[in-house]
Amino acid sequence: MALSTRLAASLRPALAALRRAAPRHCRGLSTPQGSELSFNLGGIFPPLATPFSPTQEVDYGQLEGNLRRYARIPFRGLVALGSNGEYPYLASRERVEVVSCVRRALPRDRLLLAGSGCESTQATIELTVSMAEAGADVALVVTPCYYRGAMTTAALIHHYTEVGDASPIPVVLYSVPANTGLDLPMEAVITLAQHPNIIGIKDSGGDITRMGLMVHKTRQEDFQVLAGSAGFLLASYTVGASGGVCALANVLGDPLCQLDHLCRTGQWQEARDLQHRLIEPNTAVTRRFGIPGLKKAMEWFGYYGGPCRAPLAPLSPAQVEELRSTFSANGWL
């Protein structure tokens, strides 16, 4: 057993006791009356883009600059090393350094979620422990998918149970079928929601019926559902989601937080009007143009976007113009 895994096992009882003793918070929109949670994930989390220099090295100075601007926006927290952080393209050392950099810059009242999912259970546990040591509050663990055909419900339950048992910090499941080709099965979600160290799921699939059923089936557990995109944020709140991890928040953080506020205060007409203006820009920086589009849009709003790591290619001039037109048509530029 690796040192980091042995360390996690030795710390687990004490950390579990600390979590039980920690102050509890209301879930917000998705909480049945009287329910309480050990971690409040209610609110908006931008999945940070990882800035690179022209030579494709991680640019920590530019990362710190972006973080200073994000500190002025009422986010619930930040996600480091999600899909938009080009997580698969970072070396293990870089992953830990990015999380350490974000933790140093992040106010202590903001949560830091860090991606730690790997293809093997052992590697996931070891990286999760490293993320905790680097300052992450919560581990965001994507589904293993390389051997997709073997990722049965039973295999995924076993994988996440082992990770949850070994992790010194709470775990959030991460289902992103557009990238993995694998939707975390509902049966697995319901079973894993009963684990004391698995506190939620980020679901990026966009199936509102599925999200509502997750909320309904896990309502007796210490478990929260997070929308994985700004395009269906309002709809997810209507079925009980707690918050959102939204790529568009890297660009339009204040409007996303405003949408969150409108939903929580029942201002549904205003929320609907705002949601409508966010749908096309969100599609542009996710499904249409991906991370290169997200980074280009960040530059128009005063953030550092910079290049992606190869093989992700920059946008063509025609694509840049289409992206700009999308933001302009919806009143953002």
mmCIF file of C-alpha atoms in Angstrom:
data_model
loop_
_atom_site.group_PDB
_atom_site.id
_atom_site.type_symbol
_atom_site.label_atom_id
_atom_site.label_comp_id
_atom_site.label_asym_id
_atom_site.label_seq_id
_atom_site.Cartn_x
_atom_site.Cartn_y
_atom_site.Cartn_z
ATOM 1 C CA MET A 1 0.000 0.000 0.000
ATOM 2 C CA ALA A 2 1.321 3.463 -0.927
ATOM 3 C CA LEU A 3 2.271 5.891 1.828
ATOM 4 C CA SER A 4 -0.499 8.322 0.895
ATOM 5 C CA THR A 5 -3.097 5.526 1.077
ATOM 6 C CA ARG A 6 -1.836 4.377 4.499
ATOM 7 C CA LEU A 7 -1.958 7.992 5.682
ATOM 8 C CA ALA A 8 -5.557 8.342 4.546
ATOM 9 C CA ALA A 9 -6.529 5.139 6.344
ATOM 10 C CA SER A 10 -4.924 6.292 9.585
ATOM 11 C CA LEU A 11 -6.550 9.724 9.450
ATOM 12 C CA ARG A 12 -10.007 8.551 8.451
ATOM 13 C CA PRO A 13 -11.562 8.027 11.922
ATOM 14 C CA ALA A 14 -10.409 11.416 13.206
ATOM 15 C CA LEU A 15 -11.530 13.221 10.074
ATOM 16 C CA ALA A 16 -14.923 11.550 10.179
ATOM 17 C CA ALA A 17 -15.340 12.736 13.762
ATOM 18 C CA LEU A 18 -14.409 16.279 12.764
ATOM 19 C CA ARG A 19 -16.978 16.242 9.972
ATOM 20 C CA ARG A 20 -19.674 15.039 12.370
ATOM 21 C CA ALA A 21 -18.776 17.831 14.786
ATOM 22 C CA ALA A 22 -18.609 20.560 12.119
ATOM 23 C CA PRO A 23 -21.340 23.216 11.881
ATOM 24 C CA ARG A 24 -24.120 22.213 9.554
ATOM 25 C CA HIS A 25 -25.744 24.363 6.892
ATOM 26 C CA CYS A 26 -29.016 24.472 5.003
ATOM 27 C CA ARG A 27 -29.077 23.073 1.528
ATOM 28 C CA GLY A 28 -31.143 25.895 0.083
ATOM 29 C CA LEU A 29 -33.417 25.131 -2.839
ATOM 30 C CA SER A 30 -32.955 21.373 -2.839
ATOM 31 C CA THR A 31 -33.332 20.729 0.895
ATOM 32 C CA PRO A 32 -36.534 19.304 2.267
ATOM 33 C CA GLN A 33 -37.621 21.300 5.310
ATOM 34 C CA GLY A 34 -35.649 20.243 8.348
ATOM 35 C CA SER A 35 -32.763 18.671 6.430
ATOM 36 C CA GLU A 36 -29.190 19.632 7.229
ATOM 37 C CA LEU A 37 -25.892 19.010 5.490
ATOM 38 C CA SER A 38 -22.316 18.649 6.645
ATOM 39 C CA PHE A 39 -21.115 20.642 3.609
ATOM 40 C CA ASN A 40 -23.155 23.315 1.881
ATOM 41 C CA LEU A 41 -22.525 23.155 -1.861
ATOM 42 C CA GLY A 42 -25.303 25.607 -2.662
ATOM 43 C CA GLY A 43 -24.148 28.245 -5.140
ATOM 44 C CA ILE A 44 -22.002 28.724 -8.207
ATOM 45 C CA PHE A 45 -18.573 27.171 -8.789
ATOM 46 C CA PRO A 46 -16.538 28.075 -11.883
ATOM 47 C CA PRO A 47 -14.413 25.148 -13.116
ATOM 48 C CA LEU A 48 -11.193 27.088 -13.556
ATOM 49 C CA ALA A 49 -9.374 27.203 -16.869
ATOM 50 C CA THR A 50 -5.678 26.423 -16.418
ATOM 51 C CA PRO A 51 -3.610 29.277 -17.900
ATOM 52 C CA PHE A 52 -0.612 28.368 -20.022
ATOM 53 C CA SER A 53 2.255 30.494 -21.261
ATOM 54 C CA PRO A 54 3.054 30.755 -24.982
ATOM 55 C CA THR A 55 5.410 27.799 -24.440
ATOM 56 C CA GLN A 56 2.529 25.797 -22.903
ATOM 57 C CA GLU A 57 3.879 25.836 -19.349
ATOM 58 C CA VAL A 58 1.403 26.444 -16.511
ATOM 59 C CA ASP A 59 1.406 30.204 -15.891
ATOM 60 C CA TYR A 60 0.896 30.539 -12.152
ATOM 61 C CA GLY A 61 1.173 34.316 -12.250
ATOM 62 C CA GLN A 62 -1.738 34.582 -14.648
ATOM 63 C CA LEU A 63 -3.681 32.060 -12.578
ATOM 64 C CA GLU A 64 -3.216 34.237 -9.501
ATOM 65 C CA GLY A 65 -4.363 37.268 -11.475
ATOM 66 C CA ASN A 66 -7.580 35.537 -12.504
ATOM 67 C CA LEU A 67 -8.143 34.378 -8.933
ATOM 68 C CA ARG A 68 -7.886 37.939 -7.618
ATOM 69 C CA ARG A 69 -10.713 38.960 -9.941
ATOM 70 C CA TYR A 70 -12.818 35.928 -9.060
ATOM 71 C CA ALA A 71 -12.452 36.774 -5.361
ATOM 72 C CA ARG A 72 -14.699 39.801 -5.967
ATOM 73 C CA ILE A 73 -17.556 37.629 -7.280
ATOM 74 C CA PRO A 74 -19.853 35.881 -4.753
ATOM 75 C CA PHE A 75 -19.006 32.340 -5.829
ATOM 76 C CA ARG A 76 -19.585 29.535 -3.325
ATOM 77 C CA GLY A 77 -16.171 28.249 -4.294
ATOM 78 C CA LEU A 78 -13.953 27.192 -7.176
ATOM 79 C CA VAL A 79 -13.234 23.941 -8.983
ATOM 80 C CA ALA A 80 -9.636 23.239 -9.921
ATOM 81 C CA LEU A 81 -8.707 20.473 -12.339
ATOM 82 C CA GLY A 82 -12.112 19.893 -13.842
ATOM 83 C CA SER A 83 -12.656 19.210 -17.530
ATOM 84 C CA ASN A 84 -12.223 22.904 -18.350
ATOM 85 C CA GLY A 85 -8.891 22.914 -16.524
ATOM 86 C CA GLU A 86 -7.396 20.587 -19.172
ATOM 87 C CA TYR A 87 -6.921 18.098 -16.373
ATOM 88 C CA PRO A 88 -5.937 15.162 -18.628
ATOM 89 C CA TYR A 89 -3.087 17.239 -20.085
ATOM 90 C CA LEU A 90 -1.444 18.061 -16.743
ATOM 91 C CA ALA A 91 1.309 16.029 -15.132
ATOM 92 C CA SER A 92 0.689 14.803 -11.567
ATOM 93 C CA ARG A 93 3.129 17.380 -10.202
ATOM 94 C CA GLU A 94 1.353 20.177 -12.036
ATOM 95 C CA ARG A 95 -2.020 19.059 -10.725
ATOM 96 C CA VAL A 96 -0.851 19.342 -7.125
ATOM 97 C CA GLU A 97 0.867 22.683 -7.763
ATOM 98 C CA VAL A 98 -2.264 24.154 -9.364
ATOM 99 C CA VAL A 99 -4.394 23.190 -6.373
ATOM 100 C CA SER A 100 -1.802 24.593 -3.954
ATOM 101 C CA CYS A 101 -1.747 27.873 -5.891
ATOM 102 C CA VAL A 102 -5.532 28.170 -5.880
ATOM 103 C CA ARG A 103 -5.763 27.361 -2.176
ATOM 104 C CA ARG A 104 -3.246 30.084 -1.271
ATOM 105 C CA ALA A 105 -5.237 32.689 -3.195
ATOM 106 C CA LEU A 106 -8.737 31.554 -2.233
ATOM 107 C CA PRO A 107 -10.482 33.137 0.781
ATOM 108 C CA ARG A 108 -11.004 30.560 3.512
ATOM 109 C CA ASP A 109 -14.783 30.945 3.364
ATOM 110 C CA ARG A 110 -14.786 29.690 -0.243
ATOM 111 C CA LEU A 111 -14.741 25.966 -0.943
ATOM 112 C CA LEU A 112 -12.096 24.426 -3.168
ATOM 113 C CA LEU A 113 -13.144 21.356 -5.128
ATOM 114 C CA ALA A 114 -10.283 19.547 -6.859
ATOM 115 C CA GLY A 115 -10.450 16.943 -9.594
ATOM 116 C CA SER A 116 -8.726 13.716 -8.588
ATOM 117 C CA GLY A 117 -10.307 11.019 -10.716
ATOM 118 C CA CYS A 118 -7.936 8.585 -12.408
ATOM 119 C CA GLU A 119 -8.492 5.381 -14.334
ATOM 120 C CA SER A 120 -7.525 3.059 -11.468
ATOM 121 C CA THR A 121 -8.933 3.072 -7.969
ATOM 122 C CA GLN A 122 -5.464 3.067 -6.424
ATOM 123 C CA ALA A 123 -4.280 6.058 -8.446
ATOM 124 C CA THR A 124 -7.502 7.931 -7.648
ATOM 125 C CA ILE A 125 -7.027 7.363 -3.922
ATOM 126 C CA GLU A 126 -3.409 8.488 -4.020
ATOM 127 C CA LEU A 127 -4.185 11.649 -5.989
ATOM 128 C CA THR A 128 -7.185 12.410 -3.753
ATOM 129 C CA VAL A 129 -4.940 12.304 -0.701
ATOM 130 C CA SER A 130 -2.465 14.587 -2.488
ATOM 131 C CA MET A 131 -5.283 17.038 -3.295
ATOM 132 C CA ALA A 132 -6.290 17.090 0.373
ATOM 133 C CA GLU A 133 -2.709 17.754 1.416
ATOM 134 C CA ALA A 134 -2.555 20.602 -1.133
ATOM 135 C CA GLY A 135 -5.586 22.261 0.475
ATOM 136 C CA ALA A 136 -8.667 20.955 -1.341
ATOM 137 C CA ASP A 137 -11.860 20.821 0.716
ATOM 138 C CA VAL A 138 -13.648 18.339 -1.529
ATOM 139 C CA ALA A 139 -12.505 15.822 -4.157
ATOM 140 C CA LEU A 140 -14.338 15.808 -7.502
ATOM 141 C CA VAL A 141 -13.954 12.295 -8.910
ATOM 142 C CA VAL A 142 -14.831 11.654 -12.536
ATOM 143 C CA THR A 143 -15.914 8.212 -13.684
ATOM 144 C CA PRO A 144 -13.118 5.959 -14.957
ATOM 145 C CA CYS A 145 -13.898 5.270 -18.600
ATOM 146 C CA TYR A 146 -10.983 3.836 -20.572
ATOM 147 C CA TYR A 147 -12.353 0.294 -20.111
ATOM 148 C CA ARG A 148 -15.876 1.596 -20.570
ATOM 149 C CA GLY A 149 -17.427 -1.788 -21.308
ATOM 150 C CA ALA A 150 -16.281 -3.128 -17.948
ATOM 151 C CA MET A 151 -17.581 -0.149 -15.973
ATOM 152 C CA THR A 152 -20.717 -1.879 -14.725
ATOM 153 C CA THR A 153 -22.853 -0.506 -11.927
ATOM 154 C CA ALA A 154 -21.199 -2.931 -9.510
ATOM 155 C CA ALA A 155 -17.687 -1.952 -10.652
ATOM 156 C CA LEU A 156 -18.414 1.773 -10.262
ATOM 157 C CA ILE A 157 -20.000 1.311 -6.844
ATOM 158 C CA HIS A 158 -16.921 -0.618 -5.724
ATOM 159 C CA HIS A 159 -14.558 2.015 -7.155
ATOM 160 C CA TYR A 160 -16.273 4.975 -5.516
ATOM 161 C CA THR A 161 -16.798 3.142 -2.231
ATOM 162 C CA GLU A 162 -13.068 2.439 -2.006
ATOM 163 C CA VAL A 163 -12.290 6.078 -2.814
ATOM 164 C CA GLY A 164 -14.841 7.349 -0.311
ATOM 165 C CA ASP A 165 -13.476 5.048 2.388
ATOM 166 C CA ALA A 166 -9.881 6.162 1.832
ATOM 167 C CA SER A 167 -10.369 9.865 1.158
ATOM 168 C CA PRO A 168 -9.522 12.289 3.984
ATOM 169 C CA ILE A 169 -11.922 14.838 2.438
ATOM 170 C CA PRO A 170 -15.520 14.501 1.201
ATOM 171 C CA VAL A 171 -16.064 13.205 -2.311
ATOM 172 C CA VAL A 172 -18.352 14.519 -5.071
ATOM 173 C CA LEU A 173 -19.133 12.145 -7.932
ATOM 174 C CA TYR A 174 -18.636 13.521 -11.435
ATOM 175 C CA SER A 175 -20.635 12.279 -14.412
ATOM 176 C CA VAL A 176 -19.726 13.914 -17.736
ATOM 177 C CA PRO A 177 -20.874 11.574 -20.516
ATOM 178 C CA ALA A 178 -19.907 13.991 -23.301
ATOM 179 C CA ASN A 179 -16.241 13.414 -22.381
ATOM 180 C CA THR A 180 -16.296 9.898 -20.967
ATOM 181 C CA GLY A 181 -19.057 8.236 -22.963
ATOM 182 C CA LEU A 182 -20.324 6.942 -19.630
ATOM 183 C CA ASP A 183 -23.300 8.098 -17.582
ATOM 184 C CA LEU A 184 -22.976 7.140 -13.918
ATOM 185 C CA PRO A 185 -25.956 4.792 -13.487
ATOM 186 C CA MET A 186 -28.821 5.968 -11.295
ATOM 187 C CA GLU A 187 -28.605 2.805 -9.196
ATOM 188 C CA ALA A 188 -24.962 3.567 -8.469
ATOM 189 C CA VAL A 189 -25.735 7.178 -7.511
ATOM 190 C CA ILE A 190 -28.502 6.123 -5.114
ATOM 191 C CA THR A 191 -26.274 3.509 -3.484
ATOM 192 C CA LEU A 192 -23.240 5.778 -3.209
ATOM 193 C CA ALA A 193 -25.327 8.623 -1.747
ATOM 194 C CA GLN A 194 -25.606 6.498 1.387
ATOM 195 C CA HIS A 195 -21.823 6.574 1.900
ATOM 196 C CA PRO A 196 -20.971 9.012 4.732
ATOM 197 C CA ASN A 197 -18.052 10.523 2.819
ATOM 198 C CA ILE A 198 -19.777 10.931 -0.575
ATOM 199 C CA ILE A 199 -21.716 14.184 -0.403
ATOM 200 C CA GLY A 200 -22.938 14.881 -3.915
ATOM 201 C CA ILE A 201 -22.705 14.609 -7.667
ATOM 202 C CA LYS A 202 -21.888 17.013 -10.460
ATOM 203 C CA ASP A 203 -24.078 15.875 -13.339
ATOM 204 C CA SER A 204 -23.178 17.360 -16.726
ATOM 205 C CA GLY A 205 -25.494 15.230 -18.822
ATOM 206 C CA GLY A 206 -28.304 17.793 -18.954
ATOM 207 C CA ASP A 207 -31.125 15.282 -18.379
ATOM 208 C CA ILE A 208 -33.418 17.226 -16.040
ATOM 209 C CA THR A 209 -35.662 14.231 -15.402
ATOM 210 C CA ARG A 210 -32.625 12.246 -14.245
ATOM 211 C CA MET A 211 -31.446 15.104 -12.016
ATOM 212 C CA GLY A 212 -34.861 15.454 -10.432
ATOM 213 C CA LEU A 213 -35.003 11.739 -9.759
ATOM 214 C CA MET A 214 -31.548 11.882 -8.150
ATOM 215 C CA VAL A 215 -32.727 14.621 -5.804
ATOM 216 C CA HIS A 216 -35.886 12.678 -4.998
ATOM 217 C CA LYS A 217 -34.185 9.322 -4.434
ATOM 218 C CA THR A 218 -31.399 10.757 -2.256
ATOM 219 C CA ARG A 219 -33.527 13.204 -0.243
ATOM 220 C CA GLN A 220 -32.947 11.333 3.021
ATOM 221 C CA GLU A 221 -29.167 11.402 2.590
ATOM 222 C CA ASP A 222 -26.454 13.995 3.180
ATOM 223 C CA PHE A 223 -26.189 14.399 -0.597
ATOM 224 C CA GLN A 224 -26.472 17.274 -3.067
ATOM 225 C CA VAL A 225 -26.900 17.457 -6.831
ATOM 226 C CA LEU A 226 -24.953 20.074 -8.799
ATOM 227 C CA ALA A 227 -25.830 21.096 -12.343
ATOM 228 C CA GLY A 228 -22.842 20.715 -14.635
ATOM 229 C CA SER A 229 -23.698 23.526 -17.045
ATOM 230 C CA ALA A 230 -25.127 27.041 -17.098
ATOM 231 C CA GLY A 231 -27.423 26.074 -19.973
ATOM 232 C CA PHE A 232 -29.774 24.138 -17.711
ATOM 233 C CA LEU A 233 -29.091 25.826 -14.377
ATOM 234 C CA LEU A 234 -32.574 27.264 -13.836
ATOM 235 C CA ALA A 235 -34.232 24.010 -14.884
ATOM 236 C CA SER A 236 -32.028 22.042 -12.485
ATOM 237 C CA TYR A 237 -32.976 24.348 -9.617
ATOM 238 C CA THR A 238 -36.666 23.765 -10.265
ATOM 239 C CA VAL A 239 -36.161 20.027 -9.628
ATOM 240 C CA GLY A 240 -34.050 20.563 -6.515
ATOM 241 C CA ALA A 241 -30.399 20.962 -7.485
ATOM 242 C CA SER A 242 -28.232 22.731 -4.910
ATOM 243 C CA GLY A 243 -25.922 24.690 -7.203
ATOM 244 C CA GLY A 244 -23.942 24.638 -10.394
ATOM 245 C CA VAL A 245 -20.444 24.012 -11.676
ATOM 246 C CA CYS A 246 -20.605 26.122 -14.818
ATOM 247 C CA ALA A 247 -17.855 26.748 -17.377
ATOM 248 C CA LEU A 248 -19.534 30.018 -18.346
ATOM 249 C CA ALA A 249 -18.904 31.331 -14.823
ATOM 250 C CA ASN A 250 -15.255 31.785 -15.840
ATOM 251 C CA VAL A 251 -16.542 34.534 -18.155
ATOM 252 C CA LEU A 252 -19.902 35.700 -16.774
ATOM 253 C CA GLY A 253 -19.482 34.987 -13.077
ATOM 254 C CA ASP A 254 -21.650 37.818 -11.764
ATOM 255 C CA PRO A 255 -24.645 37.014 -14.022
ATOM 256 C CA LEU A 256 -24.478 33.344 -13.011
ATOM 257 C CA CYS A 257 -24.445 34.299 -9.328
ATOM 258 C CA GLN A 258 -27.371 36.638 -10.026
ATOM 259 C CA LEU A 259 -29.296 33.775 -11.617
ATOM 260 C CA ASP A 260 -28.571 31.652 -8.550
ATOM 261 C CA HIS A 261 -29.892 34.475 -6.319
ATOM 262 C CA LEU A 262 -33.041 34.988 -8.387
ATOM 263 C CA CYS A 263 -33.879 31.302 -8.187
ATOM 264 C CA ARG A 264 -33.273 31.144 -4.443
ATOM 265 C CA THR A 265 -35.502 34.163 -3.828
ATOM 266 C CA GLY A 266 -38.310 32.973 -6.071
ATOM 267 C CA GLN A 267 -37.957 35.679 -8.731
ATOM 268 C CA TRP A 268 -38.731 33.238 -11.485
ATOM 269 C CA GLN A 269 -39.635 35.625 -14.330
ATOM 270 C CA GLU A 270 -36.377 37.561 -13.907
ATOM 271 C CA ALA A 271 -34.506 34.267 -13.597
ATOM 272 C CA ARG A 272 -36.076 32.971 -16.806
ATOM 273 C CA ASP A 273 -35.175 36.119 -18.719
ATOM 274 C CA LEU A 274 -31.562 35.906 -17.557
ATOM 275 C CA GLN A 275 -31.336 32.171 -18.246
ATOM 276 C CA HIS A 276 -32.454 32.756 -21.831
ATOM 277 C CA ARG A 277 -29.552 35.171 -22.416
ATOM 278 C CA LEU A 278 -27.046 32.643 -21.077
ATOM 279 C CA ILE A 279 -28.020 29.621 -23.168
ATOM 280 C CA GLU A 280 -26.281 30.514 -26.450
ATOM 281 C CA PRO A 281 -23.055 31.855 -24.875
ATOM 282 C CA ASN A 282 -22.900 28.733 -22.733
ATOM 283 C CA THR A 283 -23.282 26.471 -25.748
ATOM 284 C CA ALA A 284 -20.569 28.446 -27.538
ATOM 285 C CA VAL A 285 -17.946 27.968 -24.787
ATOM 286 C CA THR A 286 -18.809 24.322 -24.195
ATOM 287 C CA ARG A 287 -20.215 22.092 -26.933
ATOM 288 C CA ARG A 288 -19.586 24.440 -29.885
ATOM 289 C CA PHE A 289 -16.033 25.723 -29.358
ATOM 290 C CA GLY A 290 -14.932 24.029 -26.147
ATOM 291 C CA ILE A 291 -12.005 25.184 -24.029
ATOM 292 C CA PRO A 292 -10.372 27.239 -26.835
ATOM 293 C CA GLY A 293 -13.639 29.180 -27.084
ATOM 294 C CA LEU A 294 -13.873 29.577 -23.312
ATOM 295 C CA LYS A 295 -10.340 30.949 -23.092
ATOM 296 C CA LYS A 296 -10.920 33.363 -25.969
ATOM 297 C CA ALA A 297 -14.104 34.694 -24.334
ATOM 298 C CA MET A 298 -12.293 35.138 -21.008
ATOM 299 C CA GLU A 299 -9.952 37.622 -22.679
ATOM 300 C CA TRP A 300 -12.874 39.844 -23.745
ATOM 301 C CA PHE A 301 -13.982 40.139 -20.115
ATOM 302 C CA GLY A 302 -10.621 41.029 -18.607
ATOM 303 C CA TYR A 303 -9.303 37.604 -17.656
ATOM 304 C CA TYR A 304 -6.261 35.768 -18.946
ATOM 305 C CA GLY A 305 -7.289 32.975 -21.283
ATOM 306 C CA GLY A 306 -4.176 32.223 -23.258
ATOM 307 C CA PRO A 307 -3.435 29.128 -25.313
ATOM 308 C CA CYS A 308 -4.552 25.583 -24.698
ATOM 309 C CA ARG A 309 -2.156 22.680 -24.560
ATOM 310 C CA ALA A 310 -1.764 20.704 -27.743
ATOM 311 C CA PRO A 311 -3.483 18.921 -29.302
ATOM 312 C CA LEU A 312 -6.274 21.409 -28.513
ATOM 313 C CA ALA A 313 -6.026 23.997 -31.296
ATOM 314 C CA PRO A 314 -6.865 27.722 -31.208
ATOM 315 C CA LEU A 315 -9.993 29.016 -32.893
ATOM 316 C CA SER A 316 -9.854 30.177 -36.499
ATOM 317 C CA PRO A 317 -10.641 33.853 -37.226
ATOM 318 C CA ALA A 318 -14.091 32.834 -38.485
ATOM 319 C CA GLN A 319 -14.766 30.907 -35.268
ATOM 320 C CA VAL A 320 -13.639 33.860 -33.156
ATOM 321 C CA GLU A 321 -16.073 36.105 -35.020
ATOM 322 C CA GLU A 322 -18.914 33.632 -34.549
ATOM 323 C CA LEU A 323 -18.128 33.401 -30.834
ATOM 324 C CA ARG A 324 -18.060 37.193 -30.457
ATOM 325 C CA SER A 325 -21.345 37.517 -32.326
ATOM 326 C CA THR A 326 -22.973 35.033 -29.957
ATOM 327 C CA PHE A 327 -22.022 37.072 -26.907
ATOM 328 C CA SER A 328 -22.973 40.331 -28.619
ATOM 329 C CA ALA A 329 -26.377 39.093 -29.750
ATOM 330 C CA ASN A 330 -27.251 38.270 -26.149
ATOM 331 C CA GLY A 331 -26.184 41.631 -24.798
ATOM 332 C CA TRP A 332 -22.889 40.671 -23.149
ATOM 333 C CA LEU A 333 -20.519 42.551 -25.462
#
